Each structure stands twice: as C-alpha cells, then as structure tokens.
GROMACS .gro file of N, CA and C in nm:
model
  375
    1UNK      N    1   0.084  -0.119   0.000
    1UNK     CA    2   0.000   0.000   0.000
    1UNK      C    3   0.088   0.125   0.000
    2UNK      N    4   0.016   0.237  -0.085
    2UNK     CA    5   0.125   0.312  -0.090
    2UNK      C    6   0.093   0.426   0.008
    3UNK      N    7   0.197   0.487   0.101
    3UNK     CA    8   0.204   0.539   0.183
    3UNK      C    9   0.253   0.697   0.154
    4UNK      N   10   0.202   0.822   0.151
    4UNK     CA   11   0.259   0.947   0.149
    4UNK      C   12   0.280   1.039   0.305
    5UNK      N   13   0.357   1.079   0.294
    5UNK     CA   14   0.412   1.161   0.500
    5UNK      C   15   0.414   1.307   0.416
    6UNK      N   16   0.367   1.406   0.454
    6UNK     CA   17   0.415   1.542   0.445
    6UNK      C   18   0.475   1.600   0.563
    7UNK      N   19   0.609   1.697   0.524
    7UNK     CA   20   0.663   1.730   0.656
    7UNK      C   21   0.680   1.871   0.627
    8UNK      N   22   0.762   1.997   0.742
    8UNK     CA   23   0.780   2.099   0.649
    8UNK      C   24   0.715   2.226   0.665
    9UNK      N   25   0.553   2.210   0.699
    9UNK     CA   26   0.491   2.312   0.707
    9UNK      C   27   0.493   2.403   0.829
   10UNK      N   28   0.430   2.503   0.866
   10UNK     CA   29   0.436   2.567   0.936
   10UNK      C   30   0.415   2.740   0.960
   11UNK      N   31   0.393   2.750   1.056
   11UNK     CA   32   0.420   2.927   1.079
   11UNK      C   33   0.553   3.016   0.998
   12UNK      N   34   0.515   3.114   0.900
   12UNK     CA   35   0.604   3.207   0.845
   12UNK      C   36   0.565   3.360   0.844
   13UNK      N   37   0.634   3.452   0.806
   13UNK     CA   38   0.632   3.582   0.785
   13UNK      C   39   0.611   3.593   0.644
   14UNK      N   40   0.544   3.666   0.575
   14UNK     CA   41   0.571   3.703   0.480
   14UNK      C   42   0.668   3.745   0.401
   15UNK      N   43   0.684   3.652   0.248
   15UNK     CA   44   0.883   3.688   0.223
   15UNK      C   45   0.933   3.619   0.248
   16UNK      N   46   0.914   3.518   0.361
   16UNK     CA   47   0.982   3.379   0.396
   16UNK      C   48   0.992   3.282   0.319
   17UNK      N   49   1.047   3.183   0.348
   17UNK     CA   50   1.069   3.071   0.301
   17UNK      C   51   1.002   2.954   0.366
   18UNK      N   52   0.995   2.882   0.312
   18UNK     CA   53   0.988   2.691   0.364
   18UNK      C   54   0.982   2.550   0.244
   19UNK      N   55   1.073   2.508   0.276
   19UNK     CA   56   1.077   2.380   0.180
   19UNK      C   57   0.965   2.255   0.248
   20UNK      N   58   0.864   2.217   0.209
   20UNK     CA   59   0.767   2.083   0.234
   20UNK      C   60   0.847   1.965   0.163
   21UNK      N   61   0.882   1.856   0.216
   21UNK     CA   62   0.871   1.780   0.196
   21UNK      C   63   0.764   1.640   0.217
   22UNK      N   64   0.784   1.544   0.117
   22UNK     CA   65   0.682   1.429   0.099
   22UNK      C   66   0.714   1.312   0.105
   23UNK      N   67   0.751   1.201   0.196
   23UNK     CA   68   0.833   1.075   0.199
   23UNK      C   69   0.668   0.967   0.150
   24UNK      N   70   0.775   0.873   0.061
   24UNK     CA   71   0.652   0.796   0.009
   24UNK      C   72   0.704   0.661   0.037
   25UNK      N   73   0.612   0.552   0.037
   25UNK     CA   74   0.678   0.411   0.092
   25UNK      C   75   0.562   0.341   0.018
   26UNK      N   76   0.615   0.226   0.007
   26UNK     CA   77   0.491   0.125  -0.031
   26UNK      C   78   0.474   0.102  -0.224
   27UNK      N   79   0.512   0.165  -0.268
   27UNK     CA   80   0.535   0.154  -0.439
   27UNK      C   81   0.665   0.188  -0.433
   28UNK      N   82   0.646   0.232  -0.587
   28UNK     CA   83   0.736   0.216  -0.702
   28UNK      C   84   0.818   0.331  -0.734
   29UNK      N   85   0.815   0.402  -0.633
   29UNK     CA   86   0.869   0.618  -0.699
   29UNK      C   87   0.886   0.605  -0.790
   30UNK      N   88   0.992   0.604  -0.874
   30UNK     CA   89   1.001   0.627  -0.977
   30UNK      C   90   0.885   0.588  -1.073
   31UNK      N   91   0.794   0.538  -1.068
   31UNK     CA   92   0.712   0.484  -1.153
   31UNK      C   93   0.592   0.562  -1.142
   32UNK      N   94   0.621   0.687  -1.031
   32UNK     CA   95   0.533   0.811  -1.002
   32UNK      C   96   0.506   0.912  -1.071
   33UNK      N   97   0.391   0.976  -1.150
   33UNK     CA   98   0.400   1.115  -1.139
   33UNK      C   99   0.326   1.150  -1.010
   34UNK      N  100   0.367   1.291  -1.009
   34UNK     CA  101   0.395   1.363  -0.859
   34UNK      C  102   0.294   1.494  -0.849
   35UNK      N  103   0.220   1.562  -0.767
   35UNK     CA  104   0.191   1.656  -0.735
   35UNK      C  105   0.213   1.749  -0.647
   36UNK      N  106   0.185   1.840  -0.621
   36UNK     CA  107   0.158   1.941  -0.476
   36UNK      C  108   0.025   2.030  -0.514
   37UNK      N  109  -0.047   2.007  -0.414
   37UNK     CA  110  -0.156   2.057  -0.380
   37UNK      C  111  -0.213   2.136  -0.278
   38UNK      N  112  -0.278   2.185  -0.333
   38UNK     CA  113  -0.348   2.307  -0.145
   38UNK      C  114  -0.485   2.333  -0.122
   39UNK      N  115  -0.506   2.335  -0.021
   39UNK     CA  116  -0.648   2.386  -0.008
   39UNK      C  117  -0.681   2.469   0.138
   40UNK      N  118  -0.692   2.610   0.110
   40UNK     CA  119  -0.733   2.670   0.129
   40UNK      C  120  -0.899   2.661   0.195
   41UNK      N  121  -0.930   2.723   0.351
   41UNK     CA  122  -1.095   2.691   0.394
   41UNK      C  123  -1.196   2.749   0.327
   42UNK      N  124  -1.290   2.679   0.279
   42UNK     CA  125  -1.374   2.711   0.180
   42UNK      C  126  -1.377   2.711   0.035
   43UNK      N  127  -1.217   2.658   0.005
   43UNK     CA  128  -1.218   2.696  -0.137
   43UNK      C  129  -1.170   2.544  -0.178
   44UNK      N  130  -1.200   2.498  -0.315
   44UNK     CA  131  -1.167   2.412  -0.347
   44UNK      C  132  -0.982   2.372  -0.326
   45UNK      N  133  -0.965   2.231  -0.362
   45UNK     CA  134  -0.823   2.161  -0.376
   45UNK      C  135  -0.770   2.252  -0.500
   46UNK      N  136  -0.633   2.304  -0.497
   46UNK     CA  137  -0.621   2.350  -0.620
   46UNK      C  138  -0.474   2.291  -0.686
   47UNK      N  139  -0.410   2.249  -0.818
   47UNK     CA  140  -0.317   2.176  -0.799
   47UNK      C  141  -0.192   2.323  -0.814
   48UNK      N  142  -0.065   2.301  -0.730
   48UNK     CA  143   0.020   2.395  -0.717
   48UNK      C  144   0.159   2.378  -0.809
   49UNK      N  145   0.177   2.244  -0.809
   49UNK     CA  146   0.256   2.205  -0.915
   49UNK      C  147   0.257   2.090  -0.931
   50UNK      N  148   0.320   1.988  -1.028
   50UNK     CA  149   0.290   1.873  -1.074
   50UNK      C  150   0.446   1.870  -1.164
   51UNK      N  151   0.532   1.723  -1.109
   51UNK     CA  152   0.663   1.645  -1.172
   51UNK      C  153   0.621   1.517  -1.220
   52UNK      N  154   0.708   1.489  -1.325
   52UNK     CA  155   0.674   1.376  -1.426
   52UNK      C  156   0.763   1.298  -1.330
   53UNK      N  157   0.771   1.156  -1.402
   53UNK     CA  158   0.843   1.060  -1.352
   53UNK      C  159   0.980   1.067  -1.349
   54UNK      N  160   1.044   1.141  -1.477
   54UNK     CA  161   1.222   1.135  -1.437
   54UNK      C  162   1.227   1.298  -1.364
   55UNK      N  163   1.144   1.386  -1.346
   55UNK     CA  164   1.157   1.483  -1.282
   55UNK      C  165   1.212   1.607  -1.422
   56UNK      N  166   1.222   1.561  -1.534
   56UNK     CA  167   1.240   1.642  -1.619
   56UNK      C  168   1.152   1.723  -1.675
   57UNK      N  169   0.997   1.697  -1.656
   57UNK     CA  170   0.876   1.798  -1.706
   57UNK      C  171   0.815   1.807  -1.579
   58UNK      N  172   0.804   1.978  -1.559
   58UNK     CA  173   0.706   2.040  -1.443
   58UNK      C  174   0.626   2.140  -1.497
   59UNK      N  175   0.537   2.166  -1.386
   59UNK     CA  176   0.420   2.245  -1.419
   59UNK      C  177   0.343   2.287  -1.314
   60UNK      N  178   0.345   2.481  -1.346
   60UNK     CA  179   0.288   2.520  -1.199
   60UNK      C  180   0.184   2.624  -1.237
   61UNK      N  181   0.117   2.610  -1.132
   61UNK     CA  182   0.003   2.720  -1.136
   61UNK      C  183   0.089   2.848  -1.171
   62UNK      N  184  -0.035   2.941  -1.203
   62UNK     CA  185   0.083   3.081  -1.224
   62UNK      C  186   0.086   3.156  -1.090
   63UNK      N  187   0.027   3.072  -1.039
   63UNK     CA  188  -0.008   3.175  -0.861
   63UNK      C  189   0.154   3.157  -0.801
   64UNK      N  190   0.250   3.010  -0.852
   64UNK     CA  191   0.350   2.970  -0.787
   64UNK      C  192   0.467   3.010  -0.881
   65UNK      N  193   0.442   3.043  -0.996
   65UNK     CA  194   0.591   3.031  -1.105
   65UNK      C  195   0.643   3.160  -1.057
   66UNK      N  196   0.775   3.122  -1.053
   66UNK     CA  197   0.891   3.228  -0.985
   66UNK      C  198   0.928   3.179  -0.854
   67UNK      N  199   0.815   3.115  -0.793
   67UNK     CA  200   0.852   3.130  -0.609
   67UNK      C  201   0.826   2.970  -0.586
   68UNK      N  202   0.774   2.942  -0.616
   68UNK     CA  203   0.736   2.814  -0.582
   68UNK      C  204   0.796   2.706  -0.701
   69UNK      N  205   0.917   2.581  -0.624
   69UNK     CA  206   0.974   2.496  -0.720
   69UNK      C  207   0.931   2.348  -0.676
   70UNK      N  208   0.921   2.290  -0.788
   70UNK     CA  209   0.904   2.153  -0.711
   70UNK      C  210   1.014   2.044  -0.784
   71UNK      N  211   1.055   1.961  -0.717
   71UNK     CA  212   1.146   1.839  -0.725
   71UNK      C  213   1.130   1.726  -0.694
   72UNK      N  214   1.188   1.628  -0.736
   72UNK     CA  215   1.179   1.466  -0.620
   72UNK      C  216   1.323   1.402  -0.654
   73UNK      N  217   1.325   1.318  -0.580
   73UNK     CA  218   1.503   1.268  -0.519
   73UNK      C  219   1.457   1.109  -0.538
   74UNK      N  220   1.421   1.075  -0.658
   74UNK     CA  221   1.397   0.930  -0.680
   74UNK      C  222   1.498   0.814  -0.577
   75UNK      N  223   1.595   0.848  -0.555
   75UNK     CA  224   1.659   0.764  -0.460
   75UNK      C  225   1.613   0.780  -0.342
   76UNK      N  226   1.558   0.890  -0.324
   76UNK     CA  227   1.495   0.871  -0.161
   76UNK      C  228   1.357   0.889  -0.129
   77UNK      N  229   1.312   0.886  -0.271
   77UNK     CA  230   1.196   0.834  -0.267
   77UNK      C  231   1.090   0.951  -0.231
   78UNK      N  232   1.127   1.076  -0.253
   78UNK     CA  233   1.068   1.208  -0.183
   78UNK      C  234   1.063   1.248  -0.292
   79UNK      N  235   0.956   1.402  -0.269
   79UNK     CA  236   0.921   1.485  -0.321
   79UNK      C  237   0.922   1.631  -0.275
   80UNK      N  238   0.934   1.732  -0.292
   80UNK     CA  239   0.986   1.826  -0.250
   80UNK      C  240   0.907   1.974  -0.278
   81UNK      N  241   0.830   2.056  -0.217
   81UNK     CA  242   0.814   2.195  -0.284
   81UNK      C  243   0.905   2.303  -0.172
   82UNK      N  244   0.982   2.351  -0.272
   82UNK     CA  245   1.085   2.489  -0.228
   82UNK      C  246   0.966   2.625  -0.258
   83UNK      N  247   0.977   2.718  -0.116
   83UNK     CA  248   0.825   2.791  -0.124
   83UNK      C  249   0.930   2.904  -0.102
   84UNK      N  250   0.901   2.989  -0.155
   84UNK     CA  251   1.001   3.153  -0.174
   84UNK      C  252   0.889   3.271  -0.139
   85UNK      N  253   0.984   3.358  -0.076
   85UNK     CA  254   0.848   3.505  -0.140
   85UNK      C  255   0.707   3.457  -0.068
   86UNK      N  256   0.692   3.419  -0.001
   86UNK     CA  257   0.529   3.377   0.066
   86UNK      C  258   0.464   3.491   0.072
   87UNK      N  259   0.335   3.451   0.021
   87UNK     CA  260   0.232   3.604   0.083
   87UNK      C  261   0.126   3.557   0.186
   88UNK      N  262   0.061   3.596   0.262
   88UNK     CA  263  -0.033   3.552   0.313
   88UNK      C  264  -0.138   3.463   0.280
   89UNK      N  265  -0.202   3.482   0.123
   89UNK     CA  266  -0.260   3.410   0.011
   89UNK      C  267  -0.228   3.246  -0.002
   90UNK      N  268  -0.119   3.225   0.065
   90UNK     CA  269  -0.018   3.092   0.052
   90UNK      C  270  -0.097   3.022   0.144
   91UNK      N  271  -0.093   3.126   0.209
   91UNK     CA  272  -0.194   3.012   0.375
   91UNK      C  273  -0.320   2.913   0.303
   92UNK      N  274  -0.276   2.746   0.372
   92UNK     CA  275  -0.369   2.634   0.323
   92UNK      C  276  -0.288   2.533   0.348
   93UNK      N  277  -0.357   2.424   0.383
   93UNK     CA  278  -0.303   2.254   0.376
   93UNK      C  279  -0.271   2.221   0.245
   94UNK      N  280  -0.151   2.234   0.256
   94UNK     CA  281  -0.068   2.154   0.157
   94UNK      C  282  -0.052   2.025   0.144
   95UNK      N  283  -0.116   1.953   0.038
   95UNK     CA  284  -0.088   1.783   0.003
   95UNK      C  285  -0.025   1.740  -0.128
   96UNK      N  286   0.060   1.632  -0.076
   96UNK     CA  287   0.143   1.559  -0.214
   96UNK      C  288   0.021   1.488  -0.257
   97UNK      N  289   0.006   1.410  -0.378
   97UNK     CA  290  -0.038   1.318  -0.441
   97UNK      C  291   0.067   1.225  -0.560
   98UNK      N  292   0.062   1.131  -0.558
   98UNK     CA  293   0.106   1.035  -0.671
   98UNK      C  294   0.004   0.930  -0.745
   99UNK      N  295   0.037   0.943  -0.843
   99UNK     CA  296   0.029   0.837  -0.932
   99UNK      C  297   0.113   0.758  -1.029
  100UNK      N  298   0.064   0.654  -1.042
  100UNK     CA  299   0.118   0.587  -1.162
  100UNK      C  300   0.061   0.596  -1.280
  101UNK      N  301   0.190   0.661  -1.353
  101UNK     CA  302   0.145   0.717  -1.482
  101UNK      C  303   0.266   0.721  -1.556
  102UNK      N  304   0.242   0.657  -1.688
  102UNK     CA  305   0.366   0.602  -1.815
  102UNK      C  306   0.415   0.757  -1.823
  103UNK      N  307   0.350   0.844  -1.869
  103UNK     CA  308   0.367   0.988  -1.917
  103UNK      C  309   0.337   1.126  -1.849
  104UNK      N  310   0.351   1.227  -1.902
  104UNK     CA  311   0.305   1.315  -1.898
  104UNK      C  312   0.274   1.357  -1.764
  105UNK      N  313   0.188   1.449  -1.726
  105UNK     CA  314   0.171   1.512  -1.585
  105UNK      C  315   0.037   1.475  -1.549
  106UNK      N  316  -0.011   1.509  -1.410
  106UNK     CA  317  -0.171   1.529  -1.379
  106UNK      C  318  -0.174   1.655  -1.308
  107UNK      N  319  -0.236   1.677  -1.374
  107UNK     CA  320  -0.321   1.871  -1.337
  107UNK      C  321  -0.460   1.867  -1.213
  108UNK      N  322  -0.495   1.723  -1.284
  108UNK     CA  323  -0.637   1.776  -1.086
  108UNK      C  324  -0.619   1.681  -1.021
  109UNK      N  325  -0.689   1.742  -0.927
  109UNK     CA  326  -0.731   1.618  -0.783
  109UNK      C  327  -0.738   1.442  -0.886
  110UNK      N  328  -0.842   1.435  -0.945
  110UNK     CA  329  -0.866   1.335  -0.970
  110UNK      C  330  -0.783   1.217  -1.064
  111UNK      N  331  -0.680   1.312  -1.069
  111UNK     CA  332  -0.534   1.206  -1.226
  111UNK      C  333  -0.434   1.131  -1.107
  112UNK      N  334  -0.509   1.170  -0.938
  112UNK     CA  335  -0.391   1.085  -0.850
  112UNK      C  336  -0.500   0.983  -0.731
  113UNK      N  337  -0.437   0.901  -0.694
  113UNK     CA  338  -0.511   0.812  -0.694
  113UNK      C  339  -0.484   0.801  -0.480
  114UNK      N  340  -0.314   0.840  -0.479
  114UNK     CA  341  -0.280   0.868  -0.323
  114UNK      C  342  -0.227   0.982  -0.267
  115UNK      N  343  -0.267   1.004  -0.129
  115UNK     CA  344  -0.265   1.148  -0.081
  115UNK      C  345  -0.197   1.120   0.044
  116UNK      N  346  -0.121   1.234   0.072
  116UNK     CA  347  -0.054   1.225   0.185
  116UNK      C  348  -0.154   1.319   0.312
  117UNK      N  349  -0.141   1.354   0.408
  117UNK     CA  350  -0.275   1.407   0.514
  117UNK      C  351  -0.235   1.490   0.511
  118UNK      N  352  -0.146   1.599   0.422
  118UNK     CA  353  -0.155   1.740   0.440
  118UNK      C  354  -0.072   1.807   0.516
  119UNK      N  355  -0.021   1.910   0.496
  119UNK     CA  356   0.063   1.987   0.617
  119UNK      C  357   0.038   2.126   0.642
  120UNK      N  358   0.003   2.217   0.726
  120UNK     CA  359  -0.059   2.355   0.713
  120UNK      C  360   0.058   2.423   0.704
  121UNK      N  361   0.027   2.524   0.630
  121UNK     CA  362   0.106   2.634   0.555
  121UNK      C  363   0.037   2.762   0.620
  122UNK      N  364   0.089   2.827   0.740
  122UNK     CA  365  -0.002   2.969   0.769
  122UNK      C  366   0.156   3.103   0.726
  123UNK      N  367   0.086   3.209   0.685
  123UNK     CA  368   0.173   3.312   0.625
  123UNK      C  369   0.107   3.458   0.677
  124UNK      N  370   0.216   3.462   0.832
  124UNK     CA  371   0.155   3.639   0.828
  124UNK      C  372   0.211   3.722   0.831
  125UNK      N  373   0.101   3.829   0.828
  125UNK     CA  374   0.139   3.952   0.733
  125UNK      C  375   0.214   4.055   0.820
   0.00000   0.00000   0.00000
C-alpha cells in the first residue's frame, strides 16, 4: 500500500521561506507522477505544481511560477516543494499526491489516486 508523510509546514512571515517535503513508501517512486496541492478553507483543492516521472517535465500554477519549485530525489523516494516570497494568500493545507502514470503530468485532484494528510502552511502579514 502506498504510503505518502508530508513534513515541512508551518508558521512564516511574509517573504519567507519553507521547503515541504513528501516521503513515500509502499510503491514504485520512480514509476510516479507527482503533485503538490493546497487547499485553502472554503475553497476548493487547487493543484500547485505537478513532476513527471524522471523529474524532467514540471508544471505550476501561475499563482507559484517564480517562487514556488518543485522536485523529487527518486533515490529517496521524496518529493519536495521549495516555497520563496510567501504572501499571506499561501496560507492552506498543503498535500502531495502520486500516481502511476507512463507519461506526462496530472493537473487535478482526480489524475492521482494517493494522498498524503496534508501539512498547514499559515503566512503572516
């Protein structure tokens, strides 16, 4: 069974930083595509960025391009979002997702199949 951990989150200032990480167990990593996700109270899941399987094609909301990077460390089986520049707006539970997928990326909630329980992201002003 495949297992996702989010770690990472937490209380920041605005302008700050924080790297989330995502430890996964139970599959295949490499045989993953990858997400990061958030959700914000009241507002839908929204996807924040999304890595292919060799980590060579990414893709981010435009809310994150510039500040927000994402990675994974196939040997250790993680996944990674590097968070820059925070605004308050950032504030939300942050979740990894994976799937198994030959190609290409997944853009929503529904192209991943496992979720890690989230890690809160608060940003003040």
């Amino acid at each position: 069974q495949v297992q996702l951990v989010e770690s990472g989150g937490g209380l920041v200032q605005a302008g700050g930083s924080l790297r989330l990480s995502c430890a996964a167990s139970g599959g295949t990593f490499s045989s993953f595509a990858l997400g990061w996700f958030r959700q914000a109270p009241g507002k839908e899941r929204e996807l924040v960025a999304a890595i292919a399987r060799s980590g060579g094609r990414t893709q981010y909301a435009e809310f994150a391009k510039g500040r927000l990077t994402i990675s994974r460390d196939n040997a250790k089986n993680t996944v990674y979002l590097q968070m820059n520049s925070l605004k308050p707006e950032d504030t939300a539970v942050y979740y990894c997702a994976a799937n198994y997928r030959g190609y290409g990326l997944g853009l929503i909630p529904n192209e991943y199949a496992y979720w890690g329980q989230g890690t809160q992201v608060t940003v003040s002003s």
